[in-house]
PDB file of C-alpha atoms in Angstrom:
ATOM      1  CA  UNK A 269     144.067  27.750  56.234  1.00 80.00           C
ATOM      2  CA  UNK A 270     144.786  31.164  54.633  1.00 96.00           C
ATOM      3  CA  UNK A 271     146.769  33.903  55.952  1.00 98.00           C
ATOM      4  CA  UNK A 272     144.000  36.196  55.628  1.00 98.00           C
ATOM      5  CA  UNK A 273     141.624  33.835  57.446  1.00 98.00           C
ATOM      6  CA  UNK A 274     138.590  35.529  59.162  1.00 96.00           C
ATOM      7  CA  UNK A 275     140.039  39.045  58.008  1.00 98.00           C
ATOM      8  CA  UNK A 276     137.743  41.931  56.147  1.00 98.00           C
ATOM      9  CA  UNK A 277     138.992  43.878  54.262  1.00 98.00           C
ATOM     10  CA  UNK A 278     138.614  46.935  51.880  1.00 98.00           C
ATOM     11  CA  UNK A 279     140.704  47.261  48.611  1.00 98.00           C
ATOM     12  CA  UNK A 280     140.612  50.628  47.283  1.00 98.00           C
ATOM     13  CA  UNK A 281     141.253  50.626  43.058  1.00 96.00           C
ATOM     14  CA  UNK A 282     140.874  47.205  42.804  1.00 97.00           C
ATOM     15  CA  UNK A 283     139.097  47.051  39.568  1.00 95.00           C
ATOM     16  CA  UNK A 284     142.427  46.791  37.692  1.00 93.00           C
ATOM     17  CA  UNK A 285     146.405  46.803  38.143  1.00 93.00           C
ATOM     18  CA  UNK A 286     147.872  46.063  41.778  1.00 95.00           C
ATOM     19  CA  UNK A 287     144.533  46.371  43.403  1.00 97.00           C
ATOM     20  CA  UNK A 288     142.860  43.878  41.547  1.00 97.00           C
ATOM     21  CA  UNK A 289     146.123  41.532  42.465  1.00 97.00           C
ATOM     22  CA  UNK A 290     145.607  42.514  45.767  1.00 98.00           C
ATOM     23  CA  UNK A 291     141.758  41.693  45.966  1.00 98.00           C
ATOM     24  CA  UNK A 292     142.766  38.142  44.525  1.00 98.00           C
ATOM     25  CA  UNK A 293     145.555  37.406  46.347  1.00 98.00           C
ATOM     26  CA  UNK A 294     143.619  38.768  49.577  1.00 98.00           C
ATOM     27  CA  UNK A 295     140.223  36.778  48.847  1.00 98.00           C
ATOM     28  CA  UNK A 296     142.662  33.100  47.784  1.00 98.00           C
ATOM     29  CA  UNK A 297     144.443  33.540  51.682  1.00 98.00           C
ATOM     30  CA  UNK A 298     140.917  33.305  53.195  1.00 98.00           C
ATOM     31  CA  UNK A 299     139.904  37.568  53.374  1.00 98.00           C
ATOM     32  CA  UNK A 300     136.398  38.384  52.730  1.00 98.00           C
ATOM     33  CA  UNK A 301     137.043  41.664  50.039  1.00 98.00           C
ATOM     34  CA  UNK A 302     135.357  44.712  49.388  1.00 98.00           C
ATOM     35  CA  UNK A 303     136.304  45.285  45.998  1.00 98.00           C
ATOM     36  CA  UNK A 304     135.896  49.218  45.722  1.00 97.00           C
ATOM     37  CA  UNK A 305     136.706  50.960  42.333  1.00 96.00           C
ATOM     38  CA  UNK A 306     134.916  53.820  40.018  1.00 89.00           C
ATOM     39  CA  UNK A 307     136.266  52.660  37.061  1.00 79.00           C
ATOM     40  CA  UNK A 308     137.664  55.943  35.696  1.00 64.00           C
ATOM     41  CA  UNK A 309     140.439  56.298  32.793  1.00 61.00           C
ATOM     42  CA  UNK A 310     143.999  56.504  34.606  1.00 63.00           C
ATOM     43  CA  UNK A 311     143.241  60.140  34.138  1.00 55.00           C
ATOM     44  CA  UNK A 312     140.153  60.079  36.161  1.00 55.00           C
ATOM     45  CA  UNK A 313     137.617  60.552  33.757  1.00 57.00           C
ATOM     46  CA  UNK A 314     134.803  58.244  32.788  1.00 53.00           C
ATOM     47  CA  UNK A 315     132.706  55.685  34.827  1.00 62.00           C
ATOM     48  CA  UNK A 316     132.535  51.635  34.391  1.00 64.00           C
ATOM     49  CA  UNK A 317     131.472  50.140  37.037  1.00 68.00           C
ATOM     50  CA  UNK A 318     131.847  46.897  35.651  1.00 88.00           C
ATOM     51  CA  UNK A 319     136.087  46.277  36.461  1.00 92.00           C
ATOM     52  CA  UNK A 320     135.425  46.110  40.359  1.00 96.00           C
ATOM     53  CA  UNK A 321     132.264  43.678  39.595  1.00 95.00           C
ATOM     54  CA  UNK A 322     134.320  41.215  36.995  1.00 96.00           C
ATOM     55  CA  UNK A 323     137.100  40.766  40.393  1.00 97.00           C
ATOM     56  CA  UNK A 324     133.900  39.951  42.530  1.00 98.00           C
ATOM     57  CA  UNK A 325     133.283  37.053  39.700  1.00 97.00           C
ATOM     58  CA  UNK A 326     136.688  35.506  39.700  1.00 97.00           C
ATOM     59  CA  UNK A 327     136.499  35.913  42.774  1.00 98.00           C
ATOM     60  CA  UNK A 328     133.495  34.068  43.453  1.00 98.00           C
ATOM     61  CA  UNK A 329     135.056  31.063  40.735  1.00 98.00           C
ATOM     62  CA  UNK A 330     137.515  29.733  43.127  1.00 97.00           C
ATOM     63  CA  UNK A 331     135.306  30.079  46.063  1.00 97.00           C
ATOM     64  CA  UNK A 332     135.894  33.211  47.651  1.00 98.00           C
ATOM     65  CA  UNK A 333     133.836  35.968  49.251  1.00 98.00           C
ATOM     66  CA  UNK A 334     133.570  39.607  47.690  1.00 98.00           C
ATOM     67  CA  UNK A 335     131.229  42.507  46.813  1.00 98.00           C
ATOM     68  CA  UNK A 336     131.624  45.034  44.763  1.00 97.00           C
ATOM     69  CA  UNK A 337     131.188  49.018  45.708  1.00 97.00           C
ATOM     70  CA  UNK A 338     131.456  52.031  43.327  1.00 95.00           C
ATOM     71  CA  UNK A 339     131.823  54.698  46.276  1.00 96.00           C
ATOM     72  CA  UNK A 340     133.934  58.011  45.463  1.00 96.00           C
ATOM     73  CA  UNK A 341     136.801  57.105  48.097  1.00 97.00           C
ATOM     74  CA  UNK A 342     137.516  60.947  47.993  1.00 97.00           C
ATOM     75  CA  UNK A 343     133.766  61.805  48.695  1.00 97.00           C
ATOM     76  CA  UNK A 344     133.507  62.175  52.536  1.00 98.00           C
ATOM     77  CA  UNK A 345     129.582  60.187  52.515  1.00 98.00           C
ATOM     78  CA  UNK A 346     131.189  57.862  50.110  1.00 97.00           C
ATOM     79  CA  UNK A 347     134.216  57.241  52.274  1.00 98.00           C
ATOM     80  CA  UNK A 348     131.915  56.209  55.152  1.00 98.00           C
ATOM     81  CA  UNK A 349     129.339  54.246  52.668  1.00 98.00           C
ATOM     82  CA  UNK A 350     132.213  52.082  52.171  1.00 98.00           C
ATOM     83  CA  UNK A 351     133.151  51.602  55.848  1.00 98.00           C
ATOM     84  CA  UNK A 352     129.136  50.485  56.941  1.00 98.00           C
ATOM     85  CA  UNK A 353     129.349  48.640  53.328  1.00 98.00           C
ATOM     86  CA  UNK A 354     131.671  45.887  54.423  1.00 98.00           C
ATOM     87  CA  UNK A 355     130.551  46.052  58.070  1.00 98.00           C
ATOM     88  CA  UNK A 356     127.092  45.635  56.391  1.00 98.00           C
ATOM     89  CA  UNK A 357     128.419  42.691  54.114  1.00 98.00           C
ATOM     90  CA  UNK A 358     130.495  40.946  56.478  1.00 98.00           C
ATOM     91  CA  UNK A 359     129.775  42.008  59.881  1.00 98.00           C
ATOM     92  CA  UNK A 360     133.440  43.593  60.568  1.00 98.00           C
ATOM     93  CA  UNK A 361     136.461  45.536  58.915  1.00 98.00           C
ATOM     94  CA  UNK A 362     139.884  44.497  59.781  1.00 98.00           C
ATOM     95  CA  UNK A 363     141.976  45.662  57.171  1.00 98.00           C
ATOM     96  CA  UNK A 364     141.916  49.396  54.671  1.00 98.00           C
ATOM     97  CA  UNK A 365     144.339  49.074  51.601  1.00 98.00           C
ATOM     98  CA  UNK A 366     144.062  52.577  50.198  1.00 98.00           C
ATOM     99  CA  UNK A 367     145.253  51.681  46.549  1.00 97.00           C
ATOM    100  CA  UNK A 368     142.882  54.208  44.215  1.00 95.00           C
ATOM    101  CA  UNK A 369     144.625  57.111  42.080  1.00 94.00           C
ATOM    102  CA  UNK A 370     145.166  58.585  38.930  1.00 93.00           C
ATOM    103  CA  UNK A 371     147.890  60.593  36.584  1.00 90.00           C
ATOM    104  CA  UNK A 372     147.620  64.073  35.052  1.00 93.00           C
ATOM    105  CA  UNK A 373     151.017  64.266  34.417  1.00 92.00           C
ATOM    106  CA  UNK A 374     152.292  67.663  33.392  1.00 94.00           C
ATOM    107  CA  UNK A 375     155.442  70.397  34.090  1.00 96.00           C
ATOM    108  CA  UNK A 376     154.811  72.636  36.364  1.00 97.00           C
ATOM    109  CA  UNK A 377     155.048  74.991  34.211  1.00 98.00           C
ATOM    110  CA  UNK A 378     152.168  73.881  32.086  1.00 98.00           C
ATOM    111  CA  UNK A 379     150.215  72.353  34.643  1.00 97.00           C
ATOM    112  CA  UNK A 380     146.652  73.565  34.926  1.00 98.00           C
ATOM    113  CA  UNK A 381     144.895  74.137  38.940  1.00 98.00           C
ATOM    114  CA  UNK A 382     142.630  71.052  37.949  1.00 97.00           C
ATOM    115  CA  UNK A 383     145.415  69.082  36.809  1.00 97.00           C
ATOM    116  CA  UNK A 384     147.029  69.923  40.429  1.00 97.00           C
ATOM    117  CA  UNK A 385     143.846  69.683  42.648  1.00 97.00           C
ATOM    118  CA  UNK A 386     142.578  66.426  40.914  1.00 97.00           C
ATOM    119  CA  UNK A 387     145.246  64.275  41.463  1.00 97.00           C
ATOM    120  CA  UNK A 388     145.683  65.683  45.061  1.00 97.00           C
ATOM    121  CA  UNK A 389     142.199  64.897  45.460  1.00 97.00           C
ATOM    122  CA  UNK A 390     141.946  61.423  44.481  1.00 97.00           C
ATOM    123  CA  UNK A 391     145.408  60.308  46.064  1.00 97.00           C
ATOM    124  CA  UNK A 392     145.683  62.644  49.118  1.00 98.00           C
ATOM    125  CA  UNK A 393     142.297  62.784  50.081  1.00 98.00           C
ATOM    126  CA  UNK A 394     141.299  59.832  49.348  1.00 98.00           C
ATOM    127  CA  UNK A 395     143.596  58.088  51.383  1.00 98.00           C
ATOM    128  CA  UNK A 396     142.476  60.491  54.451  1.00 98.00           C
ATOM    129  CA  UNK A 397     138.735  59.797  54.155  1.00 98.00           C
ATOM    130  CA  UNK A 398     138.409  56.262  54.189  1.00 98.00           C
ATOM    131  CA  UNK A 399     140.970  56.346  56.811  1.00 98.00           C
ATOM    132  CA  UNK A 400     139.180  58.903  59.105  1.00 98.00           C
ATOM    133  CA  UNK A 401     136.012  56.421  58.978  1.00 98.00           C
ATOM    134  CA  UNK A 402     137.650  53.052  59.487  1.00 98.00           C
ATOM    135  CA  UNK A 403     139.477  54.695  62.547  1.00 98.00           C
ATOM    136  CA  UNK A 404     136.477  55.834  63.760  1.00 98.00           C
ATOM    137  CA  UNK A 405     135.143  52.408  63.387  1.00 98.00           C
ATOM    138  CA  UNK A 406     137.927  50.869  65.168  1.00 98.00           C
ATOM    139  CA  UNK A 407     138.007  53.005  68.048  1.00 98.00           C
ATOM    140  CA  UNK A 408     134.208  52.691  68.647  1.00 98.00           C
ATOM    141  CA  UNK A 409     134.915  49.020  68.625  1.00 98.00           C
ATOM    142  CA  UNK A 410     137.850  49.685  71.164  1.00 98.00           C
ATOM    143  CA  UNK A 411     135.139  51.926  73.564  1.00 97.00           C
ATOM    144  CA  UNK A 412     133.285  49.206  73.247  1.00 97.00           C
ATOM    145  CA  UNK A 413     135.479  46.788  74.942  1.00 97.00           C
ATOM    146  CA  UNK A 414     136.662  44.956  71.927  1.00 97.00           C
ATOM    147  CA  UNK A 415     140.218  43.800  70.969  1.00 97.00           C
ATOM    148  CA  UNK A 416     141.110  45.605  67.508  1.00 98.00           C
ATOM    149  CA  UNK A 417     144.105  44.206  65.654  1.00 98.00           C
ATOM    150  CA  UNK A 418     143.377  46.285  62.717  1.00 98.00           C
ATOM    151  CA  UNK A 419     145.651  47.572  59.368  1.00 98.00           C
ATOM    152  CA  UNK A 420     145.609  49.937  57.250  1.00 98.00           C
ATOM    153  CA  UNK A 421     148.054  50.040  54.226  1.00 98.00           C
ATOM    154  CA  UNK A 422     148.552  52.944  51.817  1.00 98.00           C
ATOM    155  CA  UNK A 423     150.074  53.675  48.323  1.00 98.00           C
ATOM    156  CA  UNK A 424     152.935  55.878  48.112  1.00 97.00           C
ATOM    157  CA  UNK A 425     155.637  56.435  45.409  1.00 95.00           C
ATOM    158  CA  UNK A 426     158.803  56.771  44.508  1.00 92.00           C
ATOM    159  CA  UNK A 427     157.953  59.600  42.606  1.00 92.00           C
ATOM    160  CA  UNK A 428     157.230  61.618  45.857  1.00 93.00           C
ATOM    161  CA  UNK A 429     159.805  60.195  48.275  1.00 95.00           C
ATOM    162  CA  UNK A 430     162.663  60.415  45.686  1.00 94.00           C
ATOM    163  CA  UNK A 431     161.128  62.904  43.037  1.00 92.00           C
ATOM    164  CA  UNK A 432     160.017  62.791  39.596  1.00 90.00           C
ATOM    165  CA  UNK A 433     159.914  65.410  36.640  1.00 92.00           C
ATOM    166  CA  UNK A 434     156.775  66.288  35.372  1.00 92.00           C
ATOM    167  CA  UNK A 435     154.894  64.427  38.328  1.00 93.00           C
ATOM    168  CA  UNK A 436     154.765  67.532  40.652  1.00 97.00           C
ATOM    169  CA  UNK A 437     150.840  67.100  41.289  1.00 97.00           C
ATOM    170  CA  UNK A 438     150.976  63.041  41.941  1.00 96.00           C
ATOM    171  CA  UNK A 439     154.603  63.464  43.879  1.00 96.00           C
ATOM    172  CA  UNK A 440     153.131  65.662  46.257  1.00 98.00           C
ATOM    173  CA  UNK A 441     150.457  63.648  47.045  1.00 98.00           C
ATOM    174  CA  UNK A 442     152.380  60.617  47.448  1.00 98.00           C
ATOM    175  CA  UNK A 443     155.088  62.536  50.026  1.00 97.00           C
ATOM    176  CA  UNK A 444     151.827  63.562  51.639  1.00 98.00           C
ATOM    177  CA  UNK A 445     151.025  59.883  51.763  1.00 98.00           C
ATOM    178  CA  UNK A 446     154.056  58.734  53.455  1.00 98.00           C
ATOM    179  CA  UNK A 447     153.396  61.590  56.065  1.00 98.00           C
ATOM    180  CA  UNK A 448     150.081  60.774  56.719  1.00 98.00           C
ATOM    181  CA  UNK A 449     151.044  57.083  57.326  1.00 98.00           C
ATOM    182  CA  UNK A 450     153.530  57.933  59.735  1.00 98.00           C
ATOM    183  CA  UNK A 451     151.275  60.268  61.888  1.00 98.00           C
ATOM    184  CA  UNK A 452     147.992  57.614  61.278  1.00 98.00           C
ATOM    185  CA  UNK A 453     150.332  54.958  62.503  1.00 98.00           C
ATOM    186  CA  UNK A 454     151.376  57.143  66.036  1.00 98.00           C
ATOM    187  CA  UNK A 455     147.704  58.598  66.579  1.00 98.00           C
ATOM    188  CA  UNK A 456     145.756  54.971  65.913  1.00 98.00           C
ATOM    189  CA  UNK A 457     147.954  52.650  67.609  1.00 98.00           C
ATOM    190  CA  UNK A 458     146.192  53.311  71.030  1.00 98.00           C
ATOM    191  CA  UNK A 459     143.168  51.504  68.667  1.00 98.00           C
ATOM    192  CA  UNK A 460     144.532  48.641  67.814  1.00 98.00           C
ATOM    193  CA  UNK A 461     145.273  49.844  64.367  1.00 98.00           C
ATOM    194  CA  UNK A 462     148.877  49.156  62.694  1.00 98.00           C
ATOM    195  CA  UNK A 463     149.377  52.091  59.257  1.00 98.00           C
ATOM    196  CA  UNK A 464     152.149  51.067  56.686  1.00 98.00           C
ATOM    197  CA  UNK A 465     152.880  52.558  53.026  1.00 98.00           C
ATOM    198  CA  UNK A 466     154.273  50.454  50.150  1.00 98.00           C
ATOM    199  CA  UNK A 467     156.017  52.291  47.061  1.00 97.00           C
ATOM    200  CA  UNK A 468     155.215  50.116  44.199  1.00 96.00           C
ATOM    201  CA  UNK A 469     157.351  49.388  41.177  1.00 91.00           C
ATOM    202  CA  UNK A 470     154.806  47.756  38.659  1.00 88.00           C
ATOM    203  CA  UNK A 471     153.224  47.623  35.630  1.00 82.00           C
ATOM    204  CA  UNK A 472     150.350  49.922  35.386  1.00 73.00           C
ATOM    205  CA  UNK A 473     147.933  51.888  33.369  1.00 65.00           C
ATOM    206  CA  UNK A 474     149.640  54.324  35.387  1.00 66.00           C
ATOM    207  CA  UNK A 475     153.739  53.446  34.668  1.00 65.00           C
ATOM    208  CA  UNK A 476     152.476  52.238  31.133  1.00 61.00           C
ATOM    209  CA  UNK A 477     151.501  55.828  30.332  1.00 60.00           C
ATOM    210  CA  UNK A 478     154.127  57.598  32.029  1.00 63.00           C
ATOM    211  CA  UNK A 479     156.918  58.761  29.250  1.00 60.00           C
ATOM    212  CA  UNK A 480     159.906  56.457  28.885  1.00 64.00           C
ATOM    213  CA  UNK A 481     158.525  53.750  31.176  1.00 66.00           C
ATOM    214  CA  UNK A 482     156.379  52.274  28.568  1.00 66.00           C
ATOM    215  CA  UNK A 483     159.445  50.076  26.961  1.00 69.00           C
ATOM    216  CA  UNK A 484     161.097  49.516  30.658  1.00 71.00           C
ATOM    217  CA  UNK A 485     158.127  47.913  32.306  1.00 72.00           C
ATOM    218  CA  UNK A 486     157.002  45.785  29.123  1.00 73.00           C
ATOM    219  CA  UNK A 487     156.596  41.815  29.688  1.00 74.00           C
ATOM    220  CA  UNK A 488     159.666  39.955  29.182  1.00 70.00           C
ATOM    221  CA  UNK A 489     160.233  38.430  25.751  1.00 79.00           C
ATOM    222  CA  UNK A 490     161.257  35.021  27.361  1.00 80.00           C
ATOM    223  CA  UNK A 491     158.424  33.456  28.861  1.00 81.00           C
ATOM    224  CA  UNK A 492     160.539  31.750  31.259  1.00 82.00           C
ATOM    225  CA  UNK A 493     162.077  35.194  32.609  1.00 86.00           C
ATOM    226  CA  UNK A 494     160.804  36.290  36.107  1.00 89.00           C
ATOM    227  CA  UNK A 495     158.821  39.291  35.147  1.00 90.00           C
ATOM    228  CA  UNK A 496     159.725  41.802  38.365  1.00 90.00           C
ATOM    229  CA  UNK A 497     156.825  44.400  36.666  1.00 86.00           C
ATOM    230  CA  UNK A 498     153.896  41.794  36.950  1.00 92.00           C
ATOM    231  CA  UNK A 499     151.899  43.759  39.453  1.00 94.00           C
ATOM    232  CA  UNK A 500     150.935  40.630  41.918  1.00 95.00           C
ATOM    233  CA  UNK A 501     154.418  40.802  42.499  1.00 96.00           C
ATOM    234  CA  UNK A 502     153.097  43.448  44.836  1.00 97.00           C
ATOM    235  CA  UNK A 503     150.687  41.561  46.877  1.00 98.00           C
ATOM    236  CA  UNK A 504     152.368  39.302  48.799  1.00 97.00           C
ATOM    237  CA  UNK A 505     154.257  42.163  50.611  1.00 98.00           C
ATOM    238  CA  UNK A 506     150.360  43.848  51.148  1.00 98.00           C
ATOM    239  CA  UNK A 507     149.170  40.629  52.374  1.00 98.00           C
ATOM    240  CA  UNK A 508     151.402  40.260  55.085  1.00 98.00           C
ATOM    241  CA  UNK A 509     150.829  43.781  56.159  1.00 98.00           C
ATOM    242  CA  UNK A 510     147.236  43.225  56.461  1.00 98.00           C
ATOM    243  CA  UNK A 511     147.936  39.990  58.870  1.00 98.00           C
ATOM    244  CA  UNK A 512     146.871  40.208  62.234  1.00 97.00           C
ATOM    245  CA  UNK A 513     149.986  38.409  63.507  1.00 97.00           C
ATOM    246  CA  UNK A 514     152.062  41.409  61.683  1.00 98.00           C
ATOM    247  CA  UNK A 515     153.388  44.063  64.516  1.00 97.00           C
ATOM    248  CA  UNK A 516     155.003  46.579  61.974  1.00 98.00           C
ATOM    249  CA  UNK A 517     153.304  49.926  61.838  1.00 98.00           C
ATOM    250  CA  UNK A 518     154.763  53.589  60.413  1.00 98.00           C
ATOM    251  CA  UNK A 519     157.081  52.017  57.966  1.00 98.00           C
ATOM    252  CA  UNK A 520     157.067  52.764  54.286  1.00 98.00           C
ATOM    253  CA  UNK A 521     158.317  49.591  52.041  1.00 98.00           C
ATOM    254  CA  UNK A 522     160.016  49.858  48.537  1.00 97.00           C
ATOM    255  CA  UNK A 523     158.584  47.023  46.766  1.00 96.00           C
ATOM    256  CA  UNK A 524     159.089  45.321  42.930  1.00 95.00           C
ATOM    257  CA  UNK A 525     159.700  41.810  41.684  1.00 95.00           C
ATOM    258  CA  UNK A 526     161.188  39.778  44.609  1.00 95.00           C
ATOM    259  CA  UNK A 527     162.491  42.951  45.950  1.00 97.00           C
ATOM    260  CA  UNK A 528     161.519  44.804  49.159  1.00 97.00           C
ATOM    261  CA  UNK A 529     163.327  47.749  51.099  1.00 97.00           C
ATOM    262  CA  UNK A 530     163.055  49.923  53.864  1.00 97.00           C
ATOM    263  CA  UNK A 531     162.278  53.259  53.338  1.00 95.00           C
ATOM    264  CA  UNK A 532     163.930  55.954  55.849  1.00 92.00           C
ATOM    265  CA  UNK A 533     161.986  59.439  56.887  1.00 87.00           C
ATOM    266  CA  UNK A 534     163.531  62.442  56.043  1.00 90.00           C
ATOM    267  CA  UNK A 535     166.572  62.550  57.966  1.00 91.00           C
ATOM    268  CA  UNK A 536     168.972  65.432  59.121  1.00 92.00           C
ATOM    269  CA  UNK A 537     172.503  64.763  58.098  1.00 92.00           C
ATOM    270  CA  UNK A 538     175.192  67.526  57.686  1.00 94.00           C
ATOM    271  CA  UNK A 539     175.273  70.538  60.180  1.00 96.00           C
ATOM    272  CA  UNK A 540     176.930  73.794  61.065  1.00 96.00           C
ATOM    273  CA  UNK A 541     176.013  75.328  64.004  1.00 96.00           C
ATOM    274  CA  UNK A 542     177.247  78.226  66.162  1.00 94.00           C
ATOM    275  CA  UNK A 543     176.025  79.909  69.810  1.00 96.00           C
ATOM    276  CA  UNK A 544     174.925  82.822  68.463  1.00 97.00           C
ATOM    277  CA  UNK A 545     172.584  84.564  65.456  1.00 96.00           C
ATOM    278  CA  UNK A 546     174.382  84.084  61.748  1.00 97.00           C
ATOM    279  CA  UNK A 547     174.901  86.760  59.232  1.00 96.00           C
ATOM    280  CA  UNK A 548     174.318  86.199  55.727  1.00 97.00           C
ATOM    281  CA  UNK A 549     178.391  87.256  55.283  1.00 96.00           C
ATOM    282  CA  UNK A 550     179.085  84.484  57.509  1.00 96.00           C
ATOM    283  CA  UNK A 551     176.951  81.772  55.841  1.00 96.00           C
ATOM    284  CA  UNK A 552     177.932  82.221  52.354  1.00 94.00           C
ATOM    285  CA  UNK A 553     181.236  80.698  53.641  1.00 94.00           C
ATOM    286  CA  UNK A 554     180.085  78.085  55.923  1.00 95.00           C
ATOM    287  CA  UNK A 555     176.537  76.976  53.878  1.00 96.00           C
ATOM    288  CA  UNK A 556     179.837  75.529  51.512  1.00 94.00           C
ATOM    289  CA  UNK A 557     180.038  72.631  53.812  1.00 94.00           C
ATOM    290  CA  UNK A 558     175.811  71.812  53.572  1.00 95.00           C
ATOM    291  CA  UNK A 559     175.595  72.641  49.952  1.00 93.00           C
ATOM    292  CA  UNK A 560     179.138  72.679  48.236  1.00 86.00           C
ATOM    293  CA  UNK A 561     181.154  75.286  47.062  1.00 60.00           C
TER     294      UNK A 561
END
């Protein structure tokens, strides 16, 4: 028996990386996968279909179930193809793992509008679409009379919740990610439907290309070394998410190696505070105590 037994579910990006991981881990625990990825360049560009279809045939070599689908997660008719395709494949959909994005990483400074609205559109958006159209799944299934113990679980970053130079594009997005998890998880639990985030810390196409992690998140000259970037390092922590026994819901998770932490929401800390309308004479003395002097 598998964790995952009985469970459908939808991997977004999982041609390569940590969604690939997370298709194999997902399909070995029992899951029957939708293995959903475009097969772009980490920049976005180009099409090979044939990562997502490779999973589907390792997969299928240690006996699991999985199709492949090439649907533009950020496409709003692609985002509900791939809802009705593993309904259509599997006769349900209990679990969304929105893991597809890409990197045009730049300074503001020099960053171009389709550098910004790109990555914003691949990450931000397509979290929200397939998201929109699963929840409208569930809660159809919910009029319906049906029990849903459903999950969605999305990809954020530390380079949005904490900050990153030269990721303002793909930071953004991810904050927006985080936010859009907590929400999802208040407006769909009267579905049925849990929403976590993870933060990965991996090795990637993605951290690979990013300047100065290339040499950090290498593989381990000692073979016998734990190697806390191997990406299915991630999965586990995804896995139990997407379990139905799981009651979380609105948390974000740090996650690397054998590592996991609780994120906290932006939180209001130091205060000064009066019973009456500042002036800007009077806050340039008492701001000292929010900002320093």
């Amino acid at each position: 028996m598998g964790a995952l037994d009985g469970r459908v579910a939808i991997i977004t990006g999982a041609g390569r990386g940590i969604g690939r991981e997370h298709a194999l881990l997902f399909a070995s625990e029992g899951a029957k996968v939708v293995v959903n990825d475009l097969g772009g360049a980490v920049d976005g560009s180009g099409d090979d279909r044939s990562p997502a279809q490779q999973v589907v045939e390792e997969i299928a070599a240690f006996g699991g179930q999985a199709i492949a689908n090439d649907d533009n997660v950020a496409d709003w008719a692609g985002g509900e193809r791939l809802i009705n395709a593993a309904v259509e494949a599997f006769g349900d959909l209990h679990v969304l793992v929105n893991n597809a994005g890409i990197l045009r990483d730049r300074v503001i400074i020099n960053m171009t509008e389709d550098e910004w609205d790109s990555v914003i559109h691949v990450h931000l958006k397509g979290h929200f679409v397939p998201t929109r159209h699963a929840a409208t799944y569930w809660r159809e299934q919910t009029k319906a009379g049906k029990e849903v113990k459903a999950s969605i679980i999305n990809t954020s970053s530390t380079s949005g919740l904490l900050g990153n130079a030269g990721q303002a594009n793909y930071g953004a997005a991810k904050a927006g990610i985080g936010a859009l998890t907590v929400i999802a998880a208040q407006e769909l639990v009267r579905y049925g439907v849990r929403v976590n985030a993870i933060a990965p810390a991996a090795r990637t196409r993605m951290t690979e290309s990013t300047p100065g992690l290339s040499d950090i998140v290498k593989v381990p000259g000692d073979a016998a070394a734990f190697d806390v970037w191997n990406p299915a390092n991630i999965s586990p922590l995804v896995a139990y998410l997407a379990t139905e026994g799981c009651t979380a819901t609105g948390r974000v998770f740090f996650v690397q190696g054998g590592t996991i932490r609780n994120f906290q929401n932006w939180t209001m800390t130091d205060t000064i505070s009066r019973d009456d309308r500042w002036t800007v004479a009077e806050l340039e003395t008492a701001m000292e105590k929010l900002v320093g002097s």
